[in-house]
Tab-separated table of C-alpha atoms in Angstrom:
chain	number	residue	atom	x	y	z
H	1	MET	CA	9.790	-112.673	-220.844
H	2	LEU	CA	8.924	-108.322	-218.166
H	3	VAL	CA	6.070	-108.373	-221.165
H	4	LEU	CA	4.655	-111.265	-219.871
H	5	GLY	CA	5.290	-110.645	-216.832
H	6	VAL	CA	3.251	-107.389	-217.104
H	7	LEU	CA	0.217	-109.043	-218.833
H	8	LEU	CA	0.093	-111.397	-215.941
H	9	LEU	CA	0.171	-108.579	-213.430
H	10	GLY	CA	-2.600	-106.844	-214.706
H	11	MET	CA	-4.783	-109.256	-215.716
H	12	VAL	CA	-4.992	-109.323	-211.638
H	13	LEU	CA	-5.484	-105.488	-211.266
H	14	VAL	CA	-7.369	-104.959	-213.811
H	15	GLY	CA	-8.945	-108.559	-213.729
H	16	THR	CA	-13.239	-107.343	-212.876
H	17	LEU	CA	-12.712	-103.840	-215.371
H	18	LEU	CA	-12.254	-105.340	-218.211
H	19	GLY	CA	-15.757	-107.161	-217.300
H	20	ARG	CA	-17.035	-103.915	-216.797
H	21	MET	CA	-15.662	-103.006	-219.676
H	22	GLN	CA	-17.692	-106.556	-221.661
H	23	LEU	CA	-14.316	-107.513	-222.884
H	24	THR	CA	-12.791	-110.347	-222.338
H	25	SER	CA	-9.166	-112.120	-221.574
H	26	ALA	CA	-9.153	-113.458	-224.232
H	27	ILE	CA	-9.544	-109.833	-226.716
H	28	ILE	CA	-6.621	-108.133	-224.698
H	29	TYR	CA	-4.641	-111.419	-225.429
H	30	LEU	CA	-5.715	-111.100	-228.867
H	31	GLY	CA	-4.131	-108.164	-229.019
H	32	VAL	CA	-1.320	-108.570	-227.249
H	33	GLY	CA	0.522	-111.230	-229.153
H	34	TRP	CA	-0.203	-108.817	-232.100
H	35	MET	CA	2.133	-106.474	-231.306
H	36	LEU	CA	4.494	-108.380	-229.732
H	37	GLY	CA	4.006	-110.394	-233.823
H	38	PRO	CA	6.687	-108.890	-236.599
H	39	GLN	CA	4.516	-106.595	-237.489
H	40	VAL	CA	4.492	-104.289	-234.211
H	41	LEU	CA	7.696	-105.199	-231.838
H	42	ASP	CA	8.843	-108.242	-233.609
H	43	ILE	CA	9.831	-110.155	-230.020
H	44	LEU	CA	7.622	-113.272	-231.185
H	45	ARG	CA	7.997	-114.524	-234.679
H	46	PRO	CA	5.730	-118.075	-233.931
H	47	ASP	CA	5.934	-118.698	-238.591
H	48	PRO	CA	3.307	-121.478	-239.348
H	49	PHE	CA	5.121	-122.226	-242.163
H	50	GLU	CA	8.338	-122.711	-240.890
H	51	HIS	CA	7.753	-124.130	-236.891
H	52	ALA	CA	4.605	-125.419	-237.640
H	53	GLY	CA	5.792	-128.581	-235.843
H	54	LEU	CA	6.696	-126.738	-232.587
H	55	LEU	CA	2.862	-124.832	-232.518
H	56	MET	CA	1.191	-127.933	-232.833
H	57	ARG	CA	2.381	-129.027	-229.240
H	58	LEU	CA	1.783	-126.169	-228.281
H	59	ALA	CA	-1.544	-126.169	-229.106
H	60	GLU	CA	-2.061	-129.810	-228.533
H	61	LEU	CA	-0.588	-129.710	-224.570
H	62	GLY	CA	-2.591	-126.661	-224.258
H	63	LEU	CA	-5.925	-128.721	-225.431
H	64	MET	CA	-5.803	-131.655	-223.544
H	65	ILE	CA	-4.695	-128.867	-220.637
H	66	SER	CA	-8.003	-127.172	-221.462
H	67	LEU	CA	-10.159	-130.334	-222.363
H	68	PHE	CA	-9.778	-132.853	-218.625
H	69	ALA	CA	-10.814	-129.157	-217.657
H	70	VAL	CA	-13.553	-128.370	-219.187
H	71	GLY	CA	-14.557	-132.421	-218.902
H	72	LEU	CA	-14.541	-131.687	-215.047
H	73	ARG	CA	-17.355	-128.909	-215.208
H	74	LEU	CA	-19.636	-131.459	-217.116
H	75	GLY	CA	-21.708	-132.767	-213.727
H	76	VAL	CA	-24.677	-133.531	-215.595
H	77	PRO	CA	-24.475	-137.860	-215.682
H	78	LEU	CA	-23.015	-139.439	-218.614
H	79	LEU	CA	-26.888	-141.408	-219.159
H	80	ASP	CA	-28.584	-138.295	-218.976
H	81	ARG	CA	-31.423	-136.815	-221.353
H	82	ARG	CA	-29.234	-133.268	-221.492
H	83	TRP	CA	-26.629	-135.024	-223.243
H	84	ARG	CA	-28.494	-134.996	-226.577
H	85	LEU	CA	-28.431	-132.049	-228.270
H	86	PRO	CA	-24.276	-131.365	-227.002
H	87	LEU	CA	-23.550	-135.013	-228.847
H	88	ARG	CA	-26.472	-133.738	-231.805
H	89	LEU	CA	-24.277	-130.706	-232.644
H	90	ALA	CA	-20.586	-131.944	-231.746
H	91	PHE	CA	-21.717	-134.324	-234.699
H	92	PHE	CA	-24.590	-133.939	-237.180
H	93	SER	CA	-23.118	-130.229	-236.649
H	94	LEU	CA	-19.936	-130.355	-237.422
H	95	ALA	CA	-20.666	-132.523	-240.385
H	96	ALA	CA	-23.134	-129.912	-242.345
H	97	MET	CA	-20.190	-127.671	-240.938
H	98	VAL	CA	-17.975	-129.195	-242.802
H	99	GLY	CA	-19.903	-129.691	-246.085
H	100	LEU	CA	-20.882	-125.703	-246.030
H	101	THR	CA	-17.608	-124.841	-245.406
H	102	ALA	CA	-16.304	-127.042	-248.529
H	103	LEU	CA	-19.611	-125.474	-250.672
H	104	VAL	CA	-18.183	-122.586	-249.863
H	105	GLY	CA	-14.212	-122.867	-249.879
H	106	VAL	CA	-14.886	-124.353	-254.003
H	107	ALA	CA	-17.369	-121.535	-255.232
H	108	LEU	CA	-15.578	-118.360	-252.958
H	109	LEU	CA	-11.852	-119.083	-252.785
H	110	ASP	CA	-11.547	-121.940	-256.134
H	111	LEU	CA	-9.704	-124.396	-254.058
H	112	PRO	CA	-10.151	-128.125	-254.853
H	113	LEU	CA	-12.291	-130.359	-252.547
H	114	GLY	CA	-9.840	-132.498	-251.279
H	115	ALA	CA	-8.379	-128.428	-249.743
H	116	ALA	CA	-11.904	-127.018	-248.989
H	117	VAL	CA	-12.831	-130.257	-246.521
H	118	LEU	CA	-9.376	-129.353	-245.369
H	119	LEU	CA	-10.732	-126.145	-244.216
H	120	GLY	CA	-13.863	-126.810	-243.408
H	121	ALA	CA	-12.492	-129.596	-241.127
H	122	ILE	CA	-10.199	-126.600	-239.408
H	123	LEU	CA	-13.139	-124.786	-239.498
H	124	ALA	CA	-15.832	-127.109	-237.244
H	125	PRO	CA	-14.117	-127.415	-234.080
H	126	THR	CA	-15.458	-125.062	-231.649
H	127	ASP	CA	-13.697	-123.491	-228.824
H	128	PRO	CA	-15.318	-124.822	-225.174
H	129	VAL	CA	-12.594	-122.698	-223.449
H	130	LEU	CA	-13.364	-119.477	-225.310
H	131	ALA	CA	-17.083	-120.086	-224.617
H	132	SER	CA	-16.394	-120.001	-221.167
H	133	GLY	CA	-18.810	-116.454	-220.067
H	134	VAL	CA	-21.575	-118.967	-222.313
H	135	HIS	CA	-21.780	-121.294	-219.511
H	136	THR	CA	-24.080	-120.962	-216.363
H	137	ASP	CA	-22.460	-122.778	-213.563
H	138	ALA	CA	-21.285	-126.082	-213.624
H	139	GLY	CA	-22.667	-128.879	-211.275
H	140	GLU	CA	-25.455	-132.008	-211.686
H	141	ASP	CA	-27.935	-128.760	-213.213
H	142	PRO	CA	-26.227	-126.437	-214.961
H	143	GLU	CA	-29.007	-123.837	-217.401
H	144	ARG	CA	-28.784	-126.179	-220.313
H	145	ILE	CA	-27.169	-123.642	-223.157
H	146	GLY	CA	-23.917	-122.989	-221.914
H	147	PHE	CA	-23.701	-126.841	-220.667
H	148	SER	CA	-24.121	-128.080	-224.171
H	149	LEU	CA	-21.716	-125.273	-225.614
H	150	ALA	CA	-19.722	-126.059	-223.601
H	151	ALA	CA	-19.278	-130.505	-224.361
H	152	GLU	CA	-20.241	-129.391	-228.361
H	153	GLY	CA	-16.416	-127.389	-228.228
H	154	GLY	CA	-15.809	-130.656	-225.890
H	155	LEU	CA	-16.852	-133.512	-228.292
H	156	ASN	CA	-15.957	-131.674	-231.313
H	157	ASP	CA	-12.308	-131.216	-230.879
H	158	GLY	CA	-11.613	-134.762	-230.859
H	159	ALA	CA	-14.606	-135.877	-234.055
H	160	ALA	CA	-12.897	-132.809	-236.570
H	161	LEU	CA	-10.173	-135.651	-236.616
H	162	PRO	CA	-11.374	-138.066	-239.294
H	163	PHE	CA	-12.919	-134.867	-241.337
H	164	VAL	CA	-8.798	-133.841	-240.885
H	165	LEU	CA	-7.493	-136.784	-242.135
H	166	LEU	CA	-10.636	-136.973	-244.754
H	167	GLY	CA	-9.469	-134.904	-246.475
H	168	LEU	CA	-6.021	-135.339	-246.639
H	169	ALA	CA	-7.196	-138.669	-248.211
H	170	LEU	CA	-8.724	-136.604	-250.546
H	171	LEU	CA	-6.060	-134.461	-251.740
H	172	ALA	CA	-3.467	-137.809	-251.894
H	173	GLY	CA	-5.693	-140.056	-254.501
H	174	GLY	CA	-6.860	-137.154	-256.868
H	175	SER	CA	-10.244	-138.482	-256.393
H	176	THR	CA	-12.735	-139.916	-253.890
H	177	THR	CA	-12.259	-142.917	-255.855
H	178	GLY	CA	-8.450	-142.242	-254.450
H	179	VAL	CA	-10.331	-142.944	-250.786
H	180	ASP	CA	-10.535	-146.502	-249.082
H	181	TRP	CA	-13.687	-144.712	-247.742
H	182	LEU	CA	-14.656	-148.339	-246.220
H	183	GLN	CA	-10.994	-147.957	-244.391
H	184	TRP	CA	-12.658	-143.763	-242.956
H	185	ILE	CA	-15.341	-145.562	-242.546
H	186	ALA	CA	-14.335	-148.014	-239.619
H	187	VAL	CA	-11.183	-146.611	-238.272
H	188	ASP	CA	-11.189	-143.134	-238.839
H	189	LEU	CA	-15.612	-142.463	-238.573
H	190	LEU	CA	-16.382	-145.258	-236.036
H	191	TRP	CA	-12.565	-146.453	-234.200
H	192	THR	CA	-11.318	-143.551	-233.469
H	193	PRO	CA	-14.141	-140.983	-231.291
H	194	VAL	CA	-15.552	-144.527	-229.658
H	195	THR	CA	-12.395	-145.886	-228.821
H	196	GLY	CA	-11.044	-142.909	-226.953
H	197	ALA	CA	-14.215	-142.151	-225.755
H	198	VAL	CA	-14.553	-145.643	-224.304
H	199	LEU	CA	-10.716	-145.419	-223.001
H	200	GLY	CA	-10.925	-142.013	-221.403
H	201	ALA	CA	-13.566	-142.703	-219.517
H	202	THR	CA	-12.100	-146.319	-217.984
H	203	LEU	CA	-8.498	-144.410	-216.689
H	204	GLY	CA	-10.496	-141.643	-215.574
H	205	ALA	CA	-13.191	-143.795	-213.517
H	206	ALA	CA	-10.692	-146.340	-212.536
H	207	VAL	CA	-7.589	-144.032	-211.335
H	208	GLY	CA	-10.242	-141.174	-209.829
H	209	TRP	CA	-11.379	-144.590	-207.284
H	210	CYS	CA	-8.314	-146.388	-206.802
H	211	VAL	CA	-7.073	-142.643	-204.931
H	212	VAL	CA	-10.432	-142.337	-203.927
H	213	PHE	CA	-10.228	-145.571	-201.319
H	214	LEU	CA	-6.616	-145.413	-200.717
H	215	ARG	CA	-7.077	-141.992	-198.774
H	216	SER	CA	-10.542	-143.229	-197.180
H	217	ARG	CA	-9.535	-146.022	-196.479
H	218	TYR	CA	-5.420	-146.330	-195.753
H	219	GLN	CA	-4.845	-142.498	-196.065
H	220	GLN	CA	-2.532	-143.086	-198.745
H	221	ALA	CA	-1.737	-141.127	-201.685
H	222	VAL	CA	-2.662	-138.081	-200.352
H	223	GLY	CA	-1.472	-134.832	-201.435
H	224	PHE	CA	0.790	-134.057	-205.294
H	225	ASP	CA	-3.003	-133.338	-206.777
H	226	ALA	CA	-1.711	-131.143	-209.471
H	227	PHE	CA	0.337	-134.256	-210.032
H	228	LEU	CA	-3.031	-136.378	-210.120
H	229	GLY	CA	-4.235	-133.915	-212.725
H	230	LEU	CA	-2.016	-134.085	-214.932
H	231	GLY	CA	-0.720	-137.154	-215.346
H	232	LEU	CA	-4.025	-138.450	-215.940
H	233	ILE	CA	-4.005	-136.616	-219.042
H	234	GLY	CA	-0.984	-137.844	-220.403
H	235	VAL	CA	-1.582	-141.306	-219.402
H	236	ALA	CA	-4.883	-140.574	-221.332
H	237	TYR	CA	-3.788	-138.919	-224.040
H	238	GLY	CA	-1.094	-141.797	-224.437
H	239	ALA	CA	-2.601	-144.437	-224.420
H	240	ALA	CA	-5.091	-143.840	-227.256
H	241	LEU	CA	-2.768	-142.811	-229.559
H	242	SER	CA	-1.539	-145.506	-228.429
H	243	ILE	CA	-3.883	-147.895	-229.927
H	244	ASP	CA	-4.642	-145.479	-233.551
H	245	ALA	CA	-7.781	-143.459	-231.080
H	246	SER	CA	-8.757	-140.139	-230.496
H	247	GLY	CA	-6.488	-138.469	-227.681
H	248	PHE	CA	-8.478	-135.704	-227.046
H	249	LEU	CA	-12.059	-137.366	-226.249
H	250	ALA	CA	-10.380	-139.302	-223.874
H	251	VAL	CA	-7.937	-136.621	-222.753
H	252	LEU	CA	-12.390	-134.876	-222.251
H	253	ALA	CA	-14.231	-138.063	-221.010
H	254	ALA	CA	-11.318	-138.899	-218.800
H	255	GLY	CA	-11.992	-135.769	-216.852
H	256	ILE	CA	-15.614	-136.756	-217.249
H	257	ALA	CA	-15.340	-139.715	-215.795
H	258	PHE	CA	-12.669	-138.075	-212.597
H	259	GLY	CA	-15.772	-136.100	-211.791
H	260	ARG	CA	-18.733	-137.973	-210.842
H	261	VAL	CA	-16.424	-140.123	-209.019
H	262	SER	CA	-18.261	-141.655	-205.855
H	263	GLU	CA	-17.498	-141.265	-202.285
H	264	GLN	CA	-16.675	-144.332	-200.571
H	265	PRO	CA	-17.979	-143.817	-196.977
H	266	ALA	CA	-16.870	-146.165	-194.035
H	267	PRO	CA	-19.366	-148.109	-191.616
H	268	ARG	CA	-18.097	-146.796	-189.159
H	269	GLU	CA	-17.523	-143.020	-190.055
H	270	ALA	CA	-20.175	-140.247	-190.303
H	271	PRO	CA	-19.807	-137.647	-193.327
H	272	LEU	CA	-19.495	-134.287	-191.282
H	273	GLY	CA	-23.091	-133.398	-191.279
H	274	ARG	CA	-24.002	-129.669	-192.152
H	275	PRO	CA	-22.066	-128.005	-195.068
H	276	GLU	CA	-20.908	-125.475	-192.448
H	277	ASP	CA	-19.491	-128.406	-190.787
H	278	VAL	CA	-17.342	-129.531	-193.768
H	279	ALA	CA	-16.538	-125.484	-195.332
H	280	GLY	CA	-14.600	-125.055	-191.263
H	281	HIS	CA	-12.918	-128.817	-191.952
H	282	PRO	CA	-9.439	-128.503	-192.055
H	283	HIS	CA	-8.988	-129.856	-195.441
H	284	GLU	CA	-5.712	-132.584	-194.590
H	285	SER	CA	-8.476	-134.165	-192.787
H	286	LEU	CA	-11.012	-133.816	-195.427
H	287	GLU	CA	-8.798	-135.360	-198.101
H	288	THR	CA	-8.735	-138.639	-196.078
H	289	HIS	CA	-13.254	-138.874	-194.725
H	290	SER	CA	-14.795	-141.586	-196.213
H	291	HIS	CA	-16.864	-138.804	-197.006
H	292	HIS	CA	-15.254	-136.770	-198.161
H	293	ALA	CA	-12.370	-137.949	-199.636
H	294	SER	CA	-13.949	-137.386	-203.301
H	295	ALA	CA	-14.629	-134.678	-203.541
H	296	THR	CA	-11.651	-132.793	-202.130
H	297	MET	CA	-9.703	-134.887	-204.387
H	298	LYS	CA	-11.865	-133.725	-207.420
H	299	ASP	CA	-12.234	-130.047	-206.111
H	300	SER	CA	-8.442	-129.761	-205.308
H	301	VAL	CA	-7.680	-131.081	-209.216
H	302	GLY	CA	-9.811	-128.331	-210.459
H	303	ARG	CA	-8.532	-125.923	-209.010
H	304	PHE	CA	-5.532	-127.027	-209.718
H	305	ASN	CA	-6.511	-126.848	-213.250
H	306	ASP	CA	-8.790	-123.779	-213.576
H	307	GLN	CA	-5.340	-122.125	-213.304
H	308	VAL	CA	-3.535	-123.790	-215.238
H	309	GLU	CA	-6.007	-124.109	-217.940
H	310	GLU	CA	-5.800	-119.848	-217.220
H	311	VAL	CA	-2.662	-119.935	-218.576
H	312	ALA	CA	-2.533	-121.318	-221.287
H	313	GLU	CA	-5.260	-119.858	-222.687
H	314	MET	CA	-3.007	-116.627	-222.771
H	315	GLY	CA	0.168	-118.217	-224.170
H	316	LEU	CA	-2.468	-119.874	-227.252
H	317	VAL	CA	-4.532	-116.162	-228.143
H	318	LEU	CA	-1.218	-114.629	-227.652
H	319	MET	CA	1.024	-116.824	-230.284
H	320	VAL	CA	-2.576	-117.063	-233.180
H	321	GLY	CA	-2.070	-112.416	-232.806
H	322	ALA	CA	0.877	-113.044	-233.172
H	323	MET	CA	0.687	-115.551	-236.112
H	324	LEU	CA	-1.610	-113.230	-237.625
H	325	PRO	CA	0.626	-111.798	-240.029
H	326	TYR	CA	1.176	-114.331	-241.867
H	327	ALA	CA	-1.834	-114.397	-242.984
H	328	PRO	CA	-2.548	-112.285	-245.425
H	329	LEU	CA	-6.110	-109.924	-245.178
H	330	SER	CA	-8.474	-110.094	-248.744
H	331	PRO	CA	-11.426	-109.829	-249.420
H	332	SER	CA	-12.403	-112.588	-250.048
H	333	VAL	CA	-10.232	-113.889	-247.116
H	334	LEU	CA	-12.575	-111.886	-244.639
H	335	GLY	CA	-15.177	-112.963	-246.324
H	336	MET	CA	-14.776	-117.160	-245.293
H	337	ALA	CA	-14.294	-115.420	-242.318
H	338	LEU	CA	-17.222	-114.071	-242.219
H	339	LEU	CA	-19.807	-116.347	-243.943
H	340	SER	CA	-18.707	-118.358	-241.628
H	341	LEU	CA	-19.173	-116.765	-238.574
H	342	LEU	CA	-22.094	-114.956	-239.279
H	343	VAL	CA	-23.932	-117.928	-241.665
H	344	LEU	CA	-22.430	-121.047	-241.699
H	345	ARG	CA	-22.693	-121.598	-237.567
H	346	PRO	CA	-26.029	-121.145	-237.733
H	347	ALA	CA	-27.009	-122.854	-240.557
H	348	SER	CA	-25.091	-126.624	-239.415
H	349	ALA	CA	-26.525	-125.600	-236.512
H	350	LEU	CA	-30.701	-126.096	-237.344
H	351	VAL	CA	-29.289	-129.472	-238.839
H	352	ALA	CA	-28.771	-130.436	-234.639
H	353	THR	CA	-31.665	-128.262	-233.215
H	354	VAL	CA	-34.333	-130.250	-234.642
H	355	GLY	CA	-37.634	-131.740	-232.329
H	356	GLU	CA	-35.273	-130.725	-229.726
H	357	ARG	CA	-38.037	-127.918	-229.033
H	358	LEU	CA	-36.002	-124.671	-228.532
H	359	THR	CA	-36.863	-121.274	-227.897
H	360	ARG	CA	-35.933	-118.713	-230.125
H	361	ARG	CA	-33.338	-117.165	-227.865
H	362	GLU	CA	-32.377	-120.793	-227.030
H	363	HIS	CA	-31.728	-120.275	-231.463
H	364	LEU	CA	-30.597	-117.485	-231.623
H	365	MET	CA	-27.721	-118.340	-229.007
H	366	LEU	CA	-26.798	-122.249	-230.086
H	367	GLY	CA	-26.129	-120.118	-234.059
H	368	TRP	CA	-23.732	-117.034	-232.149
H	369	PHE	CA	-21.590	-118.993	-230.273
H	370	GLY	CA	-20.111	-121.873	-232.235
H	371	ILE	CA	-16.670	-120.083	-230.998
H	372	ARG	CA	-13.049	-120.102	-233.109
H	373	GLY	CA	-10.643	-121.147	-230.927
H	374	VAL	CA	-7.874	-123.593	-229.738
H	375	GLY	CA	-9.616	-126.999	-231.326
H	376	SER	CA	-9.167	-124.872	-235.205
H	377	VAL	CA	-5.391	-123.781	-234.730
H	378	TYR	CA	-4.238	-127.766	-233.325
H	379	TYR	CA	-5.475	-128.769	-237.290
H	380	LEU	CA	-4.330	-125.884	-239.089
H	381	LEU	CA	-0.859	-126.940	-237.206
H	382	PHE	CA	-0.927	-130.823	-237.964
H	383	VAL	CA	-2.817	-129.961	-241.681
H	384	LEU	CA	0.927	-127.840	-242.434
H	385	HIS	CA	3.225	-130.611	-239.653
H	386	HIS	CA	1.922	-133.559	-242.127
H	387	GLY	CA	2.119	-131.795	-245.331
H	388	ILE	CA	-0.345	-130.624	-247.715
H	389	PRO	CA	0.179	-133.061	-251.438
H	390	GLY	CA	-0.086	-132.177	-254.709
H	391	VAL	CA	-1.599	-127.850	-253.112
H	392	PRO	CA	-0.029	-125.799	-254.902
H	393	ASP	CA	1.323	-123.084	-252.293
H	394	GLU	CA	-0.838	-120.472	-252.153
H	395	VAL	CA	-3.711	-122.733	-250.965
H	396	GLY	CA	-1.711	-123.379	-247.806
H	397	THR	CA	-1.461	-119.794	-247.502
H	398	THR	CA	-5.740	-119.147	-247.856
H	399	LEU	CA	-5.426	-122.233	-245.324
H	400	VAL	CA	-3.705	-120.294	-242.580
H	401	SER	CA	-5.458	-116.684	-243.425
H	402	VAL	CA	-9.036	-118.268	-243.611
H	403	THR	CA	-8.585	-119.980	-240.440
H	404	LEU	CA	-6.538	-117.217	-238.293
H	405	TRP	CA	-8.751	-114.610	-239.349
H	406	THR	CA	-12.305	-116.684	-238.819
H	407	VAL	CA	-10.333	-117.430	-234.959
H	408	ALA	CA	-9.648	-113.200	-234.453
H	409	LEU	CA	-12.949	-112.558	-236.179
H	410	SER	CA	-14.404	-114.581	-233.417
H	411	ILE	CA	-12.374	-114.081	-230.091
H	412	LEU	CA	-13.490	-110.251	-230.783
H	413	LEU	CA	-16.720	-110.878	-231.941
H	414	HIS	CA	-17.965	-113.211	-230.221
H	415	GLY	CA	-16.046	-111.686	-226.597
H	416	LEU	CA	-17.872	-108.067	-226.849
H	417	THR	CA	-21.590	-110.217	-227.035
H	418	THR	CA	-20.909	-112.705	-224.947
H	419	ARG	CA	-22.214	-110.186	-221.553
H	420	THR	CA	-24.582	-108.675	-223.551
H	421	LEU	CA	-26.167	-111.530	-225.005
H	422	THR	CA	-26.312	-113.671	-222.040
H	423	ASP	CA	-27.852	-111.700	-220.104
H	424	TRP	CA	-31.027	-111.004	-222.702
H	425	HIS	CA	-30.891	-115.090	-222.616
H	426	ASP	CA	-31.615	-115.137	-219.393
H	427	GLY	CA	-34.125	-112.516	-219.193
H	428	ARG	CA	-32.792	-109.891	-217.161
H	429	ARG	CA	-33.034	-106.642	-219.448
């Protein structure tokens, strides 16, 4: 508690200095986590083999909070053409990443096909939170690359699940003939993501509309905005899992739909007018004003979720740093991690960018900033918790080592280059 308290206060006091040094908060958390782990202070012992279930739940919770917060910030209309690129990145690029990683896993690491597919599915998701330094302003007209990376990170955290299940099925069946391909396509590949997204969007829109209606017409359902955001996360995730749909895509879609809820202006109530009039008005009266209730609700929920997201990021990256001693680093593991970040991600991104008329800088930004993070850690722990059928222990150790060192290197390399490359992309240098 002393170390965590010092870390929290220290981030407040030196946060601006870190920005000037081109260090991200995730790099600091990773280093502190490693120091708290068994190799140095031996305070934290998050053994991924012994405590996979508990660690998976922690990653699951952090991922839900992050996905909802990201959804709130994705203000582009759902039918807007700008969604095409992140959708292609999240599905076509992800599938290509799984295939390329599986090929290299078989050739370089001598993994069975099922384990190689598992490795590809674990490493495929990108992280919308750790890539936040690349993102520009939210709203209805964000910068294209920042929006695409954020939306891709949110979408592919849910889109990776079918490939994780495919890898487990290949291991359990012993070969491709042992997989029920019809069930995998119909249920895992189609039903799970599509139903999760539709359910989450419906719940987010319905809850947001009801709260705005009650506030603007009856001055009810006021306050407890922290409960509103967390409650919607819980309802969307739990309802999705109850019908075998993607909980992560449900939470993301709920955040997007909630952030798109419109005002419900009353006929006899006039808007406050100028922005300075709104900014200077008491928050309590804005909550129930029919022209401003939705904006006030979304702002309040968004600010709370952003703070919770920061705490969740700190806890999860600390956990990754403390888990590194349980991941033996060998030349083949290091080579696979670097190959994944430097070669496989840019190659898989090319699949999604064909015909998109991107500039050379945009191609390079999308290829480089495929940041690995909490999604990869969650799916690794998901696999360990549910067991890897029919494979020796060293295969599990390889999956742990490659995943954790890929995430750690991603945090370091992408964190150190974010500001420089963002400035270069924006043309300020």
